[in-house]
CSV table of C-alpha atoms in Angstrom, one decimal:
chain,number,residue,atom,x,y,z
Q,13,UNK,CA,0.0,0.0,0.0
Q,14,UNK,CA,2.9,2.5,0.4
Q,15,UNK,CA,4.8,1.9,-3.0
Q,16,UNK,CA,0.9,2.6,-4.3
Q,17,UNK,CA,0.7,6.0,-2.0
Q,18,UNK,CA,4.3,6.9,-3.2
Q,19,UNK,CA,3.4,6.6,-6.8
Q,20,UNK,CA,0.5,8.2,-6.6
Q,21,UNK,CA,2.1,11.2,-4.8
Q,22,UNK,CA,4.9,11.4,-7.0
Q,23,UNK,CA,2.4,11.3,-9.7
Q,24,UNK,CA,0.9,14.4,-8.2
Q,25,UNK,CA,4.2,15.9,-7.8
Q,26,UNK,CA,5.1,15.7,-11.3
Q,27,UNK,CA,2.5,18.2,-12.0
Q,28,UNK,CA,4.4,20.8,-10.5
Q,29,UNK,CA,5.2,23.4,-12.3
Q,30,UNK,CA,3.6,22.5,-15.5
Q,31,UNK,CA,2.3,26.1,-16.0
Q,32,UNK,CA,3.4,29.2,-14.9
Q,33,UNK,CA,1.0,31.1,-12.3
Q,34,UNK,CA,-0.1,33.5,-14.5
Q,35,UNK,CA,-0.4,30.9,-17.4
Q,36,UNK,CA,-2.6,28.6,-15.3
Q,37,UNK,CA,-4.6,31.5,-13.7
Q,38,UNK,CA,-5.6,32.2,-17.5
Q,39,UNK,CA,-6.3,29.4,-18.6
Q,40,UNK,CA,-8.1,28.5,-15.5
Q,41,UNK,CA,-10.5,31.9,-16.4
Q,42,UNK,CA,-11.1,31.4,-20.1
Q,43,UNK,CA,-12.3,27.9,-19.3
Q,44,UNK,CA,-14.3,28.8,-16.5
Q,45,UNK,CA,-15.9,31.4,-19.1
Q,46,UNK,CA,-16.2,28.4,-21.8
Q,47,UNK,CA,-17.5,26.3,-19.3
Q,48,UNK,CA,-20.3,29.1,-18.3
Q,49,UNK,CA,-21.3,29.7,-22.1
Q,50,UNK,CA,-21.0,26.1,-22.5
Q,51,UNK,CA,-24.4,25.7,-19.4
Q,52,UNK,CA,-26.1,28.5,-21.7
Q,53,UNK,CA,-25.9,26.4,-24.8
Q,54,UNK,CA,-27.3,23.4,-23.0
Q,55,UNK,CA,-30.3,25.0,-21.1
Q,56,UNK,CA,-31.0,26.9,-24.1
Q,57,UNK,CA,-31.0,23.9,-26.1
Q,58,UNK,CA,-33.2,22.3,-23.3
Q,59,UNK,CA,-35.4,25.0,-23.4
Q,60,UNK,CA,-35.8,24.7,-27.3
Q,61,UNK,CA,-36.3,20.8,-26.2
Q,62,UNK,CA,-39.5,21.4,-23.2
Q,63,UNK,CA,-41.0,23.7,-25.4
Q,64,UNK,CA,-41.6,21.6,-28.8
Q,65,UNK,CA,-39.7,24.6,-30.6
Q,66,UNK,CA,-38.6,23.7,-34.5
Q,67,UNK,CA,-34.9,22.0,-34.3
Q,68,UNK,CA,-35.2,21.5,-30.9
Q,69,UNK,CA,-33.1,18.2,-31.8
Q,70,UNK,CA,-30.5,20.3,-33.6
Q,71,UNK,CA,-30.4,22.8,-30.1
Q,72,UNK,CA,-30.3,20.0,-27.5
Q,73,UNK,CA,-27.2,18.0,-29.5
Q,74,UNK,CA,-25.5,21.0,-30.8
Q,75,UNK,CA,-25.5,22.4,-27.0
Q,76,UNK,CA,-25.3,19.1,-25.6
Q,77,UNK,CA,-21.8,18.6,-27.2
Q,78,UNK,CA,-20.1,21.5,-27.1
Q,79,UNK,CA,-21.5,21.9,-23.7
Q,80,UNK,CA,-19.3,17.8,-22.9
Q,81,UNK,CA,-16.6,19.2,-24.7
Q,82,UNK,CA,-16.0,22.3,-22.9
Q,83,UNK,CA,-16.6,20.4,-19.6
Q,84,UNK,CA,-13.6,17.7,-20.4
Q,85,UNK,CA,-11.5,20.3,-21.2
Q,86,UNK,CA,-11.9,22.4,-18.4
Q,87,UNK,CA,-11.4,19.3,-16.0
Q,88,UNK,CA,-8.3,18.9,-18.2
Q,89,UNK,CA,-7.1,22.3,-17.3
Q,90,UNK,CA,-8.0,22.2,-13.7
Q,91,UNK,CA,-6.3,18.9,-13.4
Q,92,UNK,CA,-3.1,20.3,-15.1
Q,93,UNK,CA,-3.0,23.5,-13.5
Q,94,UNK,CA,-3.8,23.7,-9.9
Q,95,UNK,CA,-0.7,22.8,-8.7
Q,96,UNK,CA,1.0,25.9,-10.5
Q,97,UNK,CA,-2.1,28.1,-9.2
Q,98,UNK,CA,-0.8,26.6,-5.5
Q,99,UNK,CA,-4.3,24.9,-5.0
Q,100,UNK,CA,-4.9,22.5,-2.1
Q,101,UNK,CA,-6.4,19.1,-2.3
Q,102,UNK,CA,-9.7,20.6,-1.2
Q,103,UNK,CA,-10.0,23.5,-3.6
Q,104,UNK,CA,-8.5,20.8,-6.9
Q,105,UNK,CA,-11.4,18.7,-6.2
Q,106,UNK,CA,-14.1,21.5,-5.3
Q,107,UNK,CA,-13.3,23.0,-9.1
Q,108,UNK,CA,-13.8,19.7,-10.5
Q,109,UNK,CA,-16.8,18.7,-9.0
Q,110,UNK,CA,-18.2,22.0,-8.9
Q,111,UNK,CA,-19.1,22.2,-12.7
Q,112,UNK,CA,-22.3,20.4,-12.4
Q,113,UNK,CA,-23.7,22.7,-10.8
Q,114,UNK,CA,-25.0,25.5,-13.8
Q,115,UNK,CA,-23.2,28.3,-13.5
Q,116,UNK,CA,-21.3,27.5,-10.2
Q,117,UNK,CA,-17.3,27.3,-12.2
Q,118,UNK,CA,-18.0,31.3,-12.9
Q,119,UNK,CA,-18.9,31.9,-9.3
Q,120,UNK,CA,-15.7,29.9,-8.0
Q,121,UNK,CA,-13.5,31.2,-10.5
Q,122,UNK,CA,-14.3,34.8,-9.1
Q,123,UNK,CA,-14.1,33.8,-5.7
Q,124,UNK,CA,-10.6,32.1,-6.5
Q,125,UNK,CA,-9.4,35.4,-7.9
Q,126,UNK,CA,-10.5,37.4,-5.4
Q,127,UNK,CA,-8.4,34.6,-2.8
Q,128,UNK,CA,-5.7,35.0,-5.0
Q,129,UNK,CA,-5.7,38.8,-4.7
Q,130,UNK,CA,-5.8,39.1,-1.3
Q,131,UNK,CA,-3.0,36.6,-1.0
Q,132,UNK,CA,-0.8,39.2,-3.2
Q,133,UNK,CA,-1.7,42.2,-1.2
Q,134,UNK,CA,-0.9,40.1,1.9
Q,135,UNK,CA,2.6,39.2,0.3
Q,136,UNK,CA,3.2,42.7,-0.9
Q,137,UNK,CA,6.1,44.7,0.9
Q,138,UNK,CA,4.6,47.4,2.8
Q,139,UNK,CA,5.5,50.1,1.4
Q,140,UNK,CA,7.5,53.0,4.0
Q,141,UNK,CA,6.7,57.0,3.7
Q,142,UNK,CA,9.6,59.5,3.5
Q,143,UNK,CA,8.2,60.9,6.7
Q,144,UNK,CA,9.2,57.8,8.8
């Protein structure tokens, strides 16, 4: 069971550094945006679906799809670049689980940023008036 444990975790090691910060932290946004327009494509192919609208097939598989595709490659990019954006365990598996929930990857993608910003300001020399 260790020699399983120790190549899992140097598995997950090998993930470090894959991206830089600021490479992941982009990524990591334009998917969450994908992933957000991907929920509108679905409903609003569900919606053309409920109501017996014409191409209501067309809607729900043309959202359908994009809408799986988006989601595997955001998963992709979480998995890939959490460890560069300095993610625990608990916040990696939050952001993957979190996108089926409709519109919920937007909401933690702004909540991550605004962690991540107050995590620079805290790191940020203080900066020391003339006066003093």
């Amino acid at each position: 069971m260790k020699d399983v444990k120790a190549t899992i975790t140097g598995w997950y090691h090998q993930m470090d550094g894959i991206f830089a910060e600021s490479e992941a932290w982009s990524l990591f946004k334009t998917m969450a945006i994908l992933e957000t327009i991907g929920w509108t494509m679905l409903l609003i192919g569900i919606m053309f679906k409920v109501n017996d609208w014409p191409l209501a097939d067309v809607a729900i598989s043309i959202g359908g799809s994009v809408h799986g595709m988006i989601v595997l490659a955001y998963m992709l990019v979480v998995l890939f670049a959490h460890r560069s954006m300095g993610w625990s365990v608990w916040k990696f598996t939050v952001a993957e689980l979190i996108n089926a929930i409709p519109y919920a990857v937007l909401v933690f993608e702004i909540w991550a940023a605004r962690q991540r910003k107050q995590a620079q300001n805290e790191l940020a020399p203080v900066a020391v008036s003339e006066n003093d």
